[in-house]
Amino acid sequence: MDFTFTDDERAFQDAISRFLMTEAAPEALREIWETDAGRSPDLRNKMAEQGLTALSIPEEAGGLGMGDVVWSLMTQELGYYGIPDSLADTAYVSAGLIAALPETVADRNGWLEQIAEGSIRIAVGHPVNPLVADAHLADFTLLNHEGEIHAVPRSLIDVEHNASIDSSRRLCRVMWEPSNSTRVADAETGAPIWEEALNRGALSVAGQLLGLAQRMLDLSVDYVAQRKQFGKPIGSFQAVKHHLADVASKIEFAKPVLYRAAYSLQHGQADAALHISQAHVACAEAAHLAARHGIQVHGAMGYTWEVDLQMFMKRTWALESSWGDRAFHKARISAAIFADDAPLGPGQTFGRS
Amino acid sequence: MDLNYTPRQQAFRQEVRAWLKDNLPAQKLASYDTCEGFEQHREWERKLFDARLSMVMWPEELGGRGCDLTEWLIFEEEYYGADAPMRVNQNGQLLLGPTLMEFGTEEQKKRFLPRMAASDDMWAQAWSEPNAGSDMAAISSKAIRDGDHYVINGQKTWSTRAIYADWAFGLFRSDADSKRHHGLSFLMVPLDAEGVTIRPIKALNGKDAFAEIFFDNVRVPVENRIGEEGSGWHVAMATAGFERGLLLRSPARFQQPVRKLVELYKANQAAADRDPSIRDAVMDVWAGAESYALSAYQSVGRLARGEKIGAESSINKIIWSELDLKIHETAMRILGARGELLSSAPQNQDDHGWLEGFLFAQAGPIYAGANEIQRNIIAERMLGLPKA
């Protein structure tokens, strides 16, 4: 029993964090988000150089062969620095989905190699999401037709853009025709793969929400330490302190929930869906509270376009209903814990003993 | 990261489970806040000690069996999962014990810890005073050196089960001219010493759950001091604050009532579902207890890696105390109009004791450092916000 990360895993996270701190500063993101595409090939190339796109690609396909547990650290960094959907959807969710495809799919290994080297963008159209993020610039989109999996190239897709409150989001309604040439798995093969993709997407969003929560907390701490009223920093007032202490508590107690969920998915555990929904709910709650209390302690400045807090609040409000909204995940938790064989009580935390 | 128990850990779980199955009292013990119940619990503690299960993480020579914290978590899971009795001497075993381990002399450890593990000595705390509650540095009770003794004068209060206890431990001002955190010493005082008067305080559950202790020229030998004279604040604060907080309220202690709350909800589902927020509250406390358990395992792992855990322990206190409240509030909402009935009432259908737990849960956010104080600690020490 060892519920900790290795020093190497933590060092990797720190390296990615330092890299994104310089390469993905809010001013840079604002410029990228202003563009139609909303994405920067330059930033993507740099992230590939850092190994981010190769993280969970098998070693034989040129990747680093890591799993969901390490991704649970990385998605927090992606959230913290407001990195748009395309990276995690390609390098994490799609990579997992494609790796799960049968070896007989001709392009499978080639796609994995391209993900690892950072030369491809892939979007995922899971039915749990009404729209597909980043389908407009994806080389191809993985789509669901009556349970089948289709890999549909950009040229065969029409997209209708749907603007989001989160300026980083590029949501598309996707119009396409299924055909034999786009199908990569039939419905029977596809069912568990779609299920796993849903869980991985939810886990990816959970990690990003937790990172967003931490970013909003850090911004708020900085602000209340320097903003003065009544002759002293407002951060010295108990009412303000307690708002932020509550956010810190939510974050601290969501972290192990996220890590356990990642471990359960990586190791194919029976309660993985329950654990992932618990993580999605816990991380969304932390981020939601960080936004609410964050804007409160920022006062009117928090309601401006100029102050960066708004970028992370809006991304929170978008992501907290992504890859399963709260009702979806609550329903999964409900089904699991009120079942006759529910894993309840002491000693059940890490599997049924 | 490896979330599997080792064979040794699994074997330990089975051993504890089997022992509890064979040895649990046939009848539920009376409340340990009564004279009769206190003695029943003392007997139970003796039985645990004889099986070397009262303080599993203490070294063998001090009455334990040298378990690590993961094994301790496993013990707690089995213990609370079996509905074993509440631990009557935990204020000594879990609060003073670790302090003695870290700051006590070898002689003090040998003298006090095995008897504490066996509950031959029962311990009460003597921290709070009428004018030193949340502001503990305002302590004014004095312990003035007179040769090889201290002479104690003053008053302590909110001392849990002190009317039944044999000893008390706490902070006293050994330098009469000192202020705040300075000049305090950490002393252990036998409660049968001349000049000690203990007056029970009736708690809102009607029981003598805590007491005031008056000291009138009470003489305590110098060897009853832990740490250096004048360094009592440091001793009281430095002792593995995190471990102490975790030990006092292990996650299993909340996972077990959550399991029962789910059963209570299912048994009364039709009535409970008239208010849809009840089902959501049950799910919420399930998630709370699970995340508390996960956080505990994570912290134990970090400690095993040699990491230090600081102000995060203040988060623990807030989480478990508010969780305990919500668990019991939800149970009371499910019980509805019968919830108010005392266990003696013929129409009482609450065989778990939700009402008693509900009352006790009211105290959680207040004792062991009010939650407002914990939030200040988080804001100032974790987040680095300026002091008021």
XYZ file of C-alpha atoms in Angstrom:
741
model
C 0.000 0.000 0.000
C 1.609 3.214 -1.140
C -0.712 6.029 -2.139
C 2.010 8.441 -3.248
C 3.761 9.466 -6.439
C 7.381 8.671 -7.130
C 9.984 11.419 -7.112
C 10.316 11.008 -10.891
C 6.607 11.515 -11.418
C 6.641 14.647 -9.268
C 9.740 15.946 -11.069
C 8.020 15.452 -14.424
C 5.015 17.412 -13.171
C 7.270 20.225 -11.925
C 9.069 20.390 -15.266
C 5.797 20.662 -17.180
C 4.562 23.294 -14.756
C 7.702 25.427 -15.190
C 7.483 25.060 -18.949
C 3.826 26.114 -19.129
C 4.421 28.997 -16.735
C 6.639 30.676 -19.328
C 5.041 29.411 -22.540
C 1.366 29.725 -21.603
C 1.142 32.991 -19.683
C -2.348 34.529 -19.604
C -1.336 37.315 -22.043
C -0.236 34.703 -24.581
C -3.410 32.672 -24.111
C -5.560 35.751 -24.615
C -3.878 36.349 -27.981
C -4.293 32.740 -29.091
C -7.909 32.642 -27.969
C -8.654 35.758 -30.040
C -7.808 33.903 -33.259
C -10.419 31.932 -35.222
C -8.654 28.621 -34.784
C -7.990 29.398 -31.139
C -4.942 27.148 -31.162
C -1.243 27.746 -31.563
C 0.760 25.218 -33.611
C 3.883 26.749 -32.091
C 2.750 26.035 -28.513
C 1.640 22.547 -29.530
C 5.064 21.789 -31.001
C 6.758 22.943 -27.841
C 4.478 20.783 -25.721
C 5.339 17.800 -27.896
C 9.036 18.535 -27.338
C 8.379 18.351 -23.589
C 7.009 14.832 -24.045
C 3.416 15.727 -23.179
C 1.912 14.253 -26.321
C 3.906 11.030 -25.924
C 2.995 10.464 -22.298
C 0.646 7.511 -22.548
C 1.610 6.217 -25.972
C 3.121 2.708 -25.672
C 6.899 2.659 -25.824
C 6.915 0.549 -28.999
C 5.037 3.366 -30.745
C 7.564 5.949 -29.638
C 5.825 7.006 -26.433
C 6.657 7.099 -22.741
C 4.234 4.324 -21.781
C 2.765 6.049 -18.751
C -0.822 5.805 -17.602
C -3.773 7.550 -16.026
C -2.015 7.988 -12.691
C 0.657 10.236 -14.199
C -1.944 11.946 -16.360
C -3.819 12.896 -13.179
C -0.851 15.146 -12.356
C -0.540 16.485 -15.904
C -4.209 17.317 -16.400
C -3.976 19.473 -13.281
C -1.178 21.412 -14.950
C -3.205 21.741 -18.163
C -6.076 23.124 -16.098
C -3.851 25.409 -14.072
C -2.442 27.002 -17.211
C -5.729 27.002 -19.147
C -4.449 24.802 -21.978
C -7.344 24.302 -24.447
C -9.132 20.999 -25.032
C -7.238 19.779 -28.052
C -4.124 18.624 -26.233
C -5.758 16.418 -23.597
C -8.383 15.188 -26.076
C -5.668 14.114 -28.508
C -2.818 12.964 -26.320
C -4.826 11.489 -23.495
C -8.409 10.585 -24.401
C -7.892 9.726 -28.078
C -4.585 8.003 -27.379
C -6.362 5.709 -24.939
C -9.216 5.071 -27.332
C -6.946 4.284 -30.276
C -4.679 2.055 -28.183
C -7.789 0.051 -27.266
C -8.713 -0.528 -30.927
C -8.019 -3.991 -32.323
C -4.554 -4.474 -33.808
C -6.310 -5.211 -37.087
C -7.147 -1.538 -37.565
C -4.601 -0.624 -40.190
C -3.862 2.939 -39.087
C -3.809 2.255 -35.356
C -0.050 2.153 -34.833
C 0.583 4.994 -37.227
C -1.876 7.206 -35.383
C -0.247 6.402 -32.056
C 3.165 7.332 -33.465
C 1.781 10.576 -34.836
C 0.208 11.447 -31.483
C 3.522 10.767 -29.764
C 5.467 13.033 -32.108
C 2.804 15.724 -31.849
C 2.039 15.831 -35.573
C -1.683 15.143 -35.363
C -4.776 16.534 -33.666
C -7.712 14.241 -32.931
C -11.158 15.229 -31.637
C -13.549 12.904 -29.805
C -17.301 12.967 -30.306
C -18.663 10.978 -27.392
C -22.467 11.043 -27.143
C -22.282 12.300 -23.541
C -21.130 15.647 -24.956
C -23.676 17.408 -27.179
C -20.903 19.052 -29.215
C -17.392 18.104 -30.239
C -14.491 20.216 -29.023
C -11.907 21.245 -31.626
C -13.341 19.210 -34.508
C -12.735 22.221 -36.777
C -8.972 21.715 -36.832
C -8.655 18.051 -35.929
C -7.050 15.906 -38.595
C -9.816 13.470 -37.850
C -12.588 13.023 -35.334
C -13.548 9.817 -33.552
C -17.318 9.561 -33.812
C -20.051 7.281 -32.597
C -22.644 5.837 -34.952
C -25.019 3.465 -33.183
C -22.166 2.323 -30.975
C -19.674 1.871 -33.781
C -16.430 3.804 -33.774
C -15.652 5.883 -36.841
C -12.451 7.796 -37.559
C -13.649 10.562 -39.842
C -11.121 12.806 -41.610
C -11.644 16.550 -41.571
C -12.467 16.554 -45.278
C -15.579 14.428 -44.673
C -16.928 16.623 -41.862
C -18.960 19.801 -41.936
C -18.792 21.804 -38.748
C -21.086 24.420 -37.294
C -19.263 26.618 -34.775
C -20.947 27.187 -31.400
C -19.366 29.953 -29.364
C -18.825 29.266 -25.659
C -18.519 31.585 -22.666
C -15.053 30.050 -22.274
C -13.020 31.883 -24.930
C -10.661 28.918 -25.196
C -13.431 26.545 -26.263
C -14.089 25.739 -29.924
C -17.258 23.663 -29.898
C -18.587 22.176 -33.102
C -21.738 20.493 -34.206
C -20.417 17.823 -36.520
C -22.207 16.735 -39.691
C -20.957 13.569 -41.350
C -22.028 10.332 -43.023
C -20.887 6.989 -41.594
C -19.367 4.614 -44.131
C -17.440 1.385 -44.242
C -14.268 3.300 -44.941
C -14.563 5.406 -41.763
C -15.576 2.543 -39.419
C -12.758 1.260 -37.201
C -14.804 -0.843 -34.778
C -18.249 -2.391 -34.781
C -20.733 -1.713 -31.998
C -19.842 -4.774 -29.964
C -16.142 -3.987 -30.017
C -16.888 -0.311 -29.569
C -19.060 -0.486 -26.455
C -16.306 -1.013 -23.840
C -13.986 1.318 -25.742
C -16.534 4.148 -25.695
C -17.168 3.453 -22.011
C -13.477 3.706 -21.247
C -13.164 6.860 -23.343
C -16.000 8.403 -21.349
C -14.272 7.556 -18.089
C -10.975 8.899 -19.358
C -12.584 12.093 -20.636
C -14.296 12.600 -17.272
C -11.016 11.995 -15.463
C -9.225 14.417 -17.765
C -11.787 17.104 -17.026
C -11.655 16.362 -13.296
C -7.908 16.909 -13.241
C -8.213 20.113 -15.236
C -10.917 21.400 -12.900
C -8.679 20.757 -9.925
C -5.870 22.657 -11.626
C -8.257 25.500 -12.368
C -9.322 25.548 -8.719
C -5.705 25.864 -7.624
C -5.060 28.644 -10.160
C -8.067 30.656 -8.991
C -7.026 30.140 -5.368
C -3.490 31.339 -6.120
C -4.774 34.397 -7.998
C -7.105 35.184 -5.108
C -4.397 34.778 -2.464
C -2.134 37.148 -4.412
C -4.907 39.680 -4.796
C -6.090 39.783 -1.181
C -2.513 40.015 0.076
C -1.890 43.242 -1.837
C -5.321 44.903 -2.012
C -5.739 47.262 0.959
C -8.915 48.600 2.560
C -9.373 50.107 6.021
C -5.609 50.572 6.008
C -4.648 46.887 5.778
C -4.579 44.019 3.297
C -8.063 42.560 2.937
C -6.449 39.119 3.298
C -5.990 39.875 6.994
C -9.761 39.937 7.516
C -11.208 36.742 8.859
C -14.201 36.666 6.516
C -11.874 36.785 3.516
C -9.472 34.237 5.020
C -12.257 31.774 5.651
C -13.528 31.999 2.086
C -10.109 30.982 0.815
C -9.468 28.417 3.562
C -12.644 26.654 2.440
C -11.380 26.554 -1.127
C -8.037 25.142 0.026
C -9.892 22.425 1.965
C -11.979 21.427 -1.031
C -8.879 21.172 -3.194
C -6.886 19.133 -0.677
C -9.672 16.610 -0.242
C -10.438 16.320 -3.961
C -6.831 15.400 -4.813
C -6.732 11.879 -3.364
C -10.163 11.214 -4.886
C -8.756 12.107 -8.301
C -5.660 9.941 -7.794
C -7.632 6.922 -6.654
C -9.940 7.286 -9.663
C -6.944 7.421 -11.991
C -5.448 4.332 -10.378
C -8.763 2.470 -10.691
C -9.019 3.269 -14.404
C -5.408 2.394 -15.107
C -5.770 -0.952 -13.349
C -9.227 -1.755 -14.700
C -10.837 -1.992 -11.297
C -14.482 -2.919 -10.875
C -15.448 0.356 -9.194
C -13.600 2.609 -11.653
C -16.773 4.286 -12.958
C -17.898 5.095 -9.409
C -14.485 6.448 -8.481
C -14.286 8.587 -11.618
C -17.703 10.080 -11.100
C -16.781 10.815 -7.503
C -13.643 12.561 -8.766
C -15.547 14.563 -11.378
C -18.026 15.768 -8.755
C -15.350 16.520 -6.126
C -13.064 18.397 -8.509
C -15.976 20.328 -10.038
C -17.116 21.341 -6.554
C -13.626 22.554 -5.694
C -13.367 24.572 -8.891
C -16.876 25.953 -8.599
C -16.215 27.154 -5.058
C -12.830 28.576 -6.082
C -14.606 30.614 -8.755
C -17.394 31.767 -6.440
C -15.123 32.727 -3.572
C -12.446 33.929 -5.965
C -14.672 36.549 -7.548
C -16.048 37.497 -4.134
C -12.625 38.317 -2.688
C -11.591 40.098 -5.916
C -14.546 42.449 -5.521
C -15.494 44.387 -8.639
C -12.098 43.660 -10.195
C -13.145 40.022 -10.484
C -16.042 41.037 -12.707
C -13.778 42.707 -15.264
C -12.476 41.363 -18.540
C -9.023 42.690 -17.705
C -8.301 40.653 -14.600
C -7.241 37.092 -15.459
C -9.537 35.444 -12.952
C -12.368 35.538 -15.493
C -10.470 33.294 -17.923
C -10.240 30.507 -15.374
C -13.738 30.995 -13.972
C -15.292 30.662 -17.392
C -13.274 27.611 -18.221
C -14.474 26.119 -14.929
C -18.106 26.840 -15.722
C -17.660 25.210 -19.125
C -15.748 22.136 -18.012
C -17.834 21.300 -14.940
C -20.573 19.981 -17.253
C -18.194 18.453 -19.758
C -17.699 14.678 -20.134
C -20.780 14.155 -18.022
C -22.557 16.924 -16.177
C -23.101 16.815 -12.444
C -26.419 15.008 -12.831
C -24.791 12.323 -14.969
C -22.069 11.650 -12.425
C -24.392 11.878 -9.437
C -26.642 9.310 -11.100
C -23.709 6.932 -11.527
C -22.702 7.387 -7.875
C -26.281 6.859 -6.794
C -26.620 3.653 -8.794
C -23.426 2.299 -7.271
C -23.769 3.140 -3.604
C -27.431 2.242 -3.225
C -26.907 -1.109 -4.943
C -27.215 -4.257 -2.853
C -23.532 -5.089 -3.203
C -22.265 -1.536 -2.728
C -18.693 -1.164 -1.446
C -19.655 0.550 1.810
C -18.061 0.829 5.216
C -14.516 0.643 6.569
C -12.045 -1.546 4.700
C -13.685 -1.177 1.278
C -11.748 1.869 0.176
C -9.286 0.048 -2.053
C -11.440 -2.774 -3.285
C -13.742 -5.180 -1.589
C -12.050 -7.026 1.252
C 1.586 4.098 -6.351
C 0.390 0.664 -5.352
C -3.050 0.423 -3.800
C -2.834 -3.224 -2.837
C -2.399 -4.411 0.708
C 0.654 -6.588 1.260
C 0.122 -10.195 2.409
C 1.364 -9.132 5.833
C -1.200 -6.317 5.959
C -3.955 -8.680 4.853
C -2.958 -11.213 7.491
C -3.012 -8.514 10.148
C -6.520 -7.496 9.037
C -7.704 -11.096 9.325
C -6.109 -11.480 12.738
C -7.811 -8.362 14.097
C -11.113 -9.350 12.517
C -10.997 -12.821 14.055
C -10.006 -11.540 17.480
C -12.815 -9.000 17.529
C -15.315 -11.619 16.444
C -14.322 -13.827 19.372
C -13.962 -11.143 21.981
C -16.482 -8.376 21.426
C -18.747 -7.807 24.433
C -22.051 -9.628 23.972
C -23.982 -6.620 25.219
C -23.505 -3.030 24.187
C -21.579 -1.228 26.929
C -23.205 1.605 28.857
C -22.160 5.147 27.895
C -18.609 5.922 28.993
C -19.883 9.237 30.284
C -21.499 7.330 33.181
C -19.730 5.723 36.143
C -20.928 2.238 35.245
C -20.096 2.622 31.571
C -16.678 4.078 32.315
C -15.684 0.973 34.286
C -17.078 -1.337 31.576
C -14.975 0.471 29.019
C -11.918 0.267 31.265
C -12.356 -3.514 31.420
C -12.677 -3.674 27.644
C -9.491 -1.655 27.260
C -7.698 -4.138 29.531
C -8.817 -6.962 27.282
C -7.559 -5.137 24.208
C -4.252 -4.489 25.948
C -3.830 -8.147 26.922
C -4.138 -9.008 23.215
C -1.663 -6.196 22.451
C -4.374 -4.450 20.450
C -4.972 -1.332 22.510
C -2.128 0.709 21.008
C -0.997 -1.253 17.980
C 1.457 1.369 16.723
C 3.335 1.698 19.995
C 6.584 -0.265 20.403
C 6.257 -3.688 21.975
C 8.188 -2.761 25.107
C 5.666 -0.018 25.799
C 2.626 -2.229 25.416
C 1.990 -2.084 21.681
C 3.007 -4.221 18.738
C 5.089 -1.868 16.634
C 2.660 -1.425 13.743
C 3.126 1.272 11.140
C 0.425 3.795 10.332
C -1.005 1.754 7.457
C -1.506 -1.168 9.818
C -3.034 1.207 12.294
C -5.538 2.327 9.625
C -6.352 -1.332 8.983
C -6.837 -1.934 12.706
C -9.186 1.011 12.898
C -11.175 -0.221 9.890
C -11.705 -3.585 11.506
C -12.373 -2.070 14.914
C -15.066 0.376 13.850
C -16.381 -1.987 11.182
C -17.125 -4.465 13.984
C -18.959 -1.809 16.049
C -16.470 -2.276 18.863
C -16.792 0.013 21.913
C -15.649 3.634 21.867
C -12.120 4.180 23.180
C -12.490 5.602 26.644
C -8.831 6.499 27.253
C -8.083 8.053 23.893
C -7.328 11.501 25.243
C -4.365 9.962 27.024
C -3.469 7.332 24.462
C -3.811 9.482 21.381
C -3.021 12.993 22.607
C -0.571 12.576 25.475
C 0.924 9.299 24.214
C 2.580 10.757 21.104
C 3.810 13.740 23.158
C 5.536 11.421 25.615
C 6.991 9.401 22.739
C 8.573 12.517 21.270
C 9.475 14.630 24.292
C 9.348 12.277 27.301
C 12.445 10.894 29.006
C 13.022 7.131 28.818
C 11.975 6.934 32.435
C 8.741 8.825 31.798
C 7.900 6.601 28.857
C 8.397 3.433 30.896
C 6.500 4.852 33.813
C 3.440 6.154 31.978
C 2.952 4.557 28.578
C 2.412 0.858 29.408
C -0.071 1.798 32.136
C -1.770 4.133 29.670
C -1.952 1.404 27.039
C -3.545 -0.912 29.610
C -5.825 1.879 30.866
C -4.538 1.286 34.374
C -4.268 5.051 34.328
C -7.072 7.027 32.759
C -6.158 10.454 31.466
C -7.974 13.759 31.172
C -6.845 16.943 29.448
C -6.257 20.202 31.242
C -5.821 22.821 28.527
C -8.739 25.233 28.498
C -9.370 27.763 31.223
C -12.384 30.016 31.742
C -10.504 32.819 29.950
C -8.298 30.719 27.685
C -10.408 28.849 25.150
C -9.663 29.509 21.500
C -6.964 31.865 22.804
C -4.993 29.187 24.591
C -1.927 31.358 25.054
C -3.979 33.325 27.604
C -3.489 30.483 30.118
C -3.102 31.889 33.638
C -2.984 28.793 35.898
C 0.396 28.857 37.581
C 2.892 26.150 38.412
C 5.631 27.848 40.423
C 8.817 25.981 41.159
C 9.496 25.202 44.826
C 12.595 23.016 45.124
C 11.935 19.748 43.297
C 8.200 20.428 43.008
C 5.819 22.763 41.218
C 3.012 24.359 43.182
C -0.082 24.651 41.020
C -2.840 27.192 41.519
C -5.628 27.973 39.117
C -8.520 26.463 37.232
C -8.949 24.321 34.127
C -12.202 23.549 32.395
C -13.939 21.454 29.696
C -11.878 18.495 30.839
C -13.548 15.459 29.270
C -14.466 12.688 31.734
C -12.149 14.218 34.357
C -14.426 13.093 37.203
C -13.537 9.489 36.360
C -9.905 9.980 35.379
C -6.756 9.261 37.374
C -4.446 11.839 35.809
C -4.571 15.072 33.875
C -2.044 16.718 31.569
C -1.845 20.272 30.356
C -0.072 23.606 30.226
C 0.651 25.771 33.253
C 2.467 29.074 33.631
C 5.752 28.254 35.352
C 7.124 31.771 34.959
C 4.721 34.055 36.808
C 5.856 37.144 34.878
C 5.701 35.567 31.425
C 3.226 36.413 28.706
C 1.409 34.469 26.027
C 3.293 31.434 24.637
C 6.358 31.976 26.800
C 6.965 30.639 30.278
C 4.542 27.711 30.038
C 5.380 24.171 31.143
C 3.746 20.886 30.214
C 2.837 18.963 33.390
C 1.192 15.688 34.329
C -0.884 15.901 37.504
C -2.371 13.030 39.539
C -5.986 13.915 40.151
C -5.986 12.401 43.655
C -3.332 14.910 44.773
C -4.144 17.109 47.731
C -5.666 20.411 46.669
C -7.343 19.098 43.495
C -11.091 19.622 43.315
C -13.086 18.328 40.373
C -16.562 19.592 39.677
C -18.599 17.922 36.940
C -20.210 19.977 34.191
C -23.408 18.483 32.898
C -23.365 18.358 29.112
C -26.473 18.904 27.005
C -26.977 15.149 26.816
C -27.576 15.209 30.582
C -24.356 13.359 31.405
C -21.327 14.511 33.377
C -19.267 14.422 30.195
C -16.751 17.028 31.271
C -15.547 18.879 34.340
C -13.795 21.840 35.886
C -10.567 21.161 37.764
C -9.480 23.509 40.560
C -5.893 23.532 41.792
C -5.208 24.888 45.274
C -1.501 24.649 46.124
C -1.215 21.273 44.423
C 2.347 19.965 44.626
C 3.641 18.053 41.612
C 7.186 16.651 41.405
C 9.471 18.101 38.753
C 9.798 14.698 37.075
C 6.165 15.050 35.973
C 7.181 17.796 33.536
C 7.494 16.909 29.840
C 10.194 18.830 27.999
C 12.082 21.808 29.349
C 10.674 24.241 31.843
C 9.122 27.114 29.918
C 8.944 25.182 26.630
C 5.467 23.783 27.201
C 3.896 25.628 24.276
C 6.457 24.170 21.922
C 5.885 20.660 23.317
C 2.128 20.999 23.009
C 2.236 22.317 19.444
C 5.165 20.456 17.932
C 4.085 16.934 18.619
C 3.178 15.624 15.210
C 0.102 17.775 14.986
C -0.997 15.905 11.936
C -0.605 12.432 13.331
C -2.384 13.399 16.476
C -5.313 14.815 14.589
C -5.576 11.761 12.392
C -5.196 9.316 15.266
C -7.972 10.995 17.184
C -10.488 10.540 14.377
C -9.633 7.721 12.038
C -11.601 7.566 8.768
C -13.193 4.253 9.739
C -15.007 6.078 12.488
C -17.029 7.893 9.799
C -17.219 5.187 7.157
C -19.095 2.913 9.555
C -21.935 5.364 10.333
C -22.136 6.199 6.613
C -22.729 2.518 5.871
C -25.481 2.528 8.515
C -26.920 5.747 7.138
C -27.273 4.136 3.713
C -29.073 1.220 5.409
C -31.283 3.619 7.353
C -32.126 5.483 4.167
C -32.960 2.299 2.279
C -35.117 1.011 5.128
C -37.080 4.271 5.132
C -36.763 5.187 1.487
C -40.396 5.915 0.691
C -40.691 8.411 3.509
C -37.213 9.873 2.954
C -37.729 10.427 -0.769
C -40.533 12.877 -0.081
C -37.561 15.241 0.372
C -35.261 14.578 -2.604
C -32.380 16.368 -0.920
C -32.076 13.551 1.625
C -30.783 11.072 -0.941
C -28.306 13.675 -2.136
C -27.155 14.271 1.441
C -26.543 10.538 1.892
C -24.433 10.509 -1.277
C -22.600 13.586 -0.116
C -21.550 12.092 3.221
C -20.558 8.867 1.500
C -18.230 10.915 -0.713
C -16.993 12.875 2.294
C -16.096 9.794 4.313
C -14.381 8.199 1.311
C -12.310 11.254 0.564
C -11.337 11.506 4.238
C -10.157 7.893 4.102
C -8.272 8.447 0.850
C -6.651 11.547 2.250
C -5.570 9.597 5.330
C -3.910 6.879 3.234
C -2.236 9.535 1.129
C -0.924 11.329 4.196
C 0.308 8.104 5.766
C 2.178 7.385 2.537
C 3.730 10.822 2.518
C 4.816 10.466 6.141
C 6.370 7.095 5.293
C 8.368 8.866 2.564
C 9.681 11.249 5.190
C 7.550 14.209 4.153
C 6.239 16.605 6.770
C 2.575 17.431 7.029
C 1.811 20.792 8.533
C -1.219 23.023 8.480
C -3.139 20.510 6.359
C -4.053 18.855 9.655
C -6.300 21.827 10.322
C -8.234 20.871 7.190
C -8.716 17.378 8.596
C -10.322 18.765 11.717
C -12.791 20.830 9.706
C -13.597 17.986 7.342
C -14.325 15.295 9.913
C -16.233 17.533 12.295
C -18.496 18.896 9.570
C -18.854 15.435 8.053
C -19.926 13.996 11.392
C -22.517 16.729 11.739
C -23.926 16.123 8.282
C -24.073 12.345 8.772
C -26.119 12.742 11.923
C -28.252 15.606 10.654
C -29.187 13.452 7.671
C -30.050 10.522 9.931
C -32.259 12.779 12.028
C -34.036 13.982 8.909
C -34.700 10.394 7.891
C -35.954 9.484 11.368
C -38.297 12.457 11.137
C -40.801 12.851 13.947
C -39.390 9.880 15.881
C -35.918 11.359 15.896
C -36.455 13.236 19.134
C -37.243 10.090 21.145
C -34.737 9.091 23.798
C -33.504 5.512 23.814
C -35.695 4.878 26.874
C -38.869 5.805 24.970
C -40.985 2.732 24.099
C -41.637 3.986 20.574
C -37.959 4.638 19.869
C -36.891 2.745 16.768
C -33.364 4.075 16.582
C -31.170 1.145 17.554
C -27.976 2.792 16.321
C -28.081 5.774 18.674
C -28.366 8.462 16.011
C -29.758 10.987 18.480
C -26.851 10.556 20.878
C -24.450 10.865 17.962
C -26.267 13.913 16.696
C -25.830 15.607 20.053
C -22.142 14.713 20.237
C -21.598 15.886 16.655
C -22.655 19.388 17.735
C -19.441 19.602 19.745
C -17.126 18.542 16.912
C -16.697 21.921 15.237
C -15.988 23.444 18.686
C -13.574 21.166 20.557
C -9.941 20.490 19.695
C -9.640 24.042 18.355
C -12.810 25.676 17.023
C -13.179 25.430 13.262
C -12.850 29.205 12.957
C -9.376 28.880 14.478
C -8.568 26.029 12.065
C -9.610 28.199 9.116
C -7.347 30.973 10.386
C -4.474 28.488 10.593
C -5.097 27.275 7.039
C -5.269 30.837 5.717
C -2.184 32.043 7.558
C 0.126 29.016 7.474
C -0.907 27.238 4.275
C -1.923 30.197 2.138
C 0.406 32.739 3.745
C -2.225 35.402 4.352
C -1.334 38.182 6.796
C -2.365 38.003 10.433
C -5.157 40.308 11.556
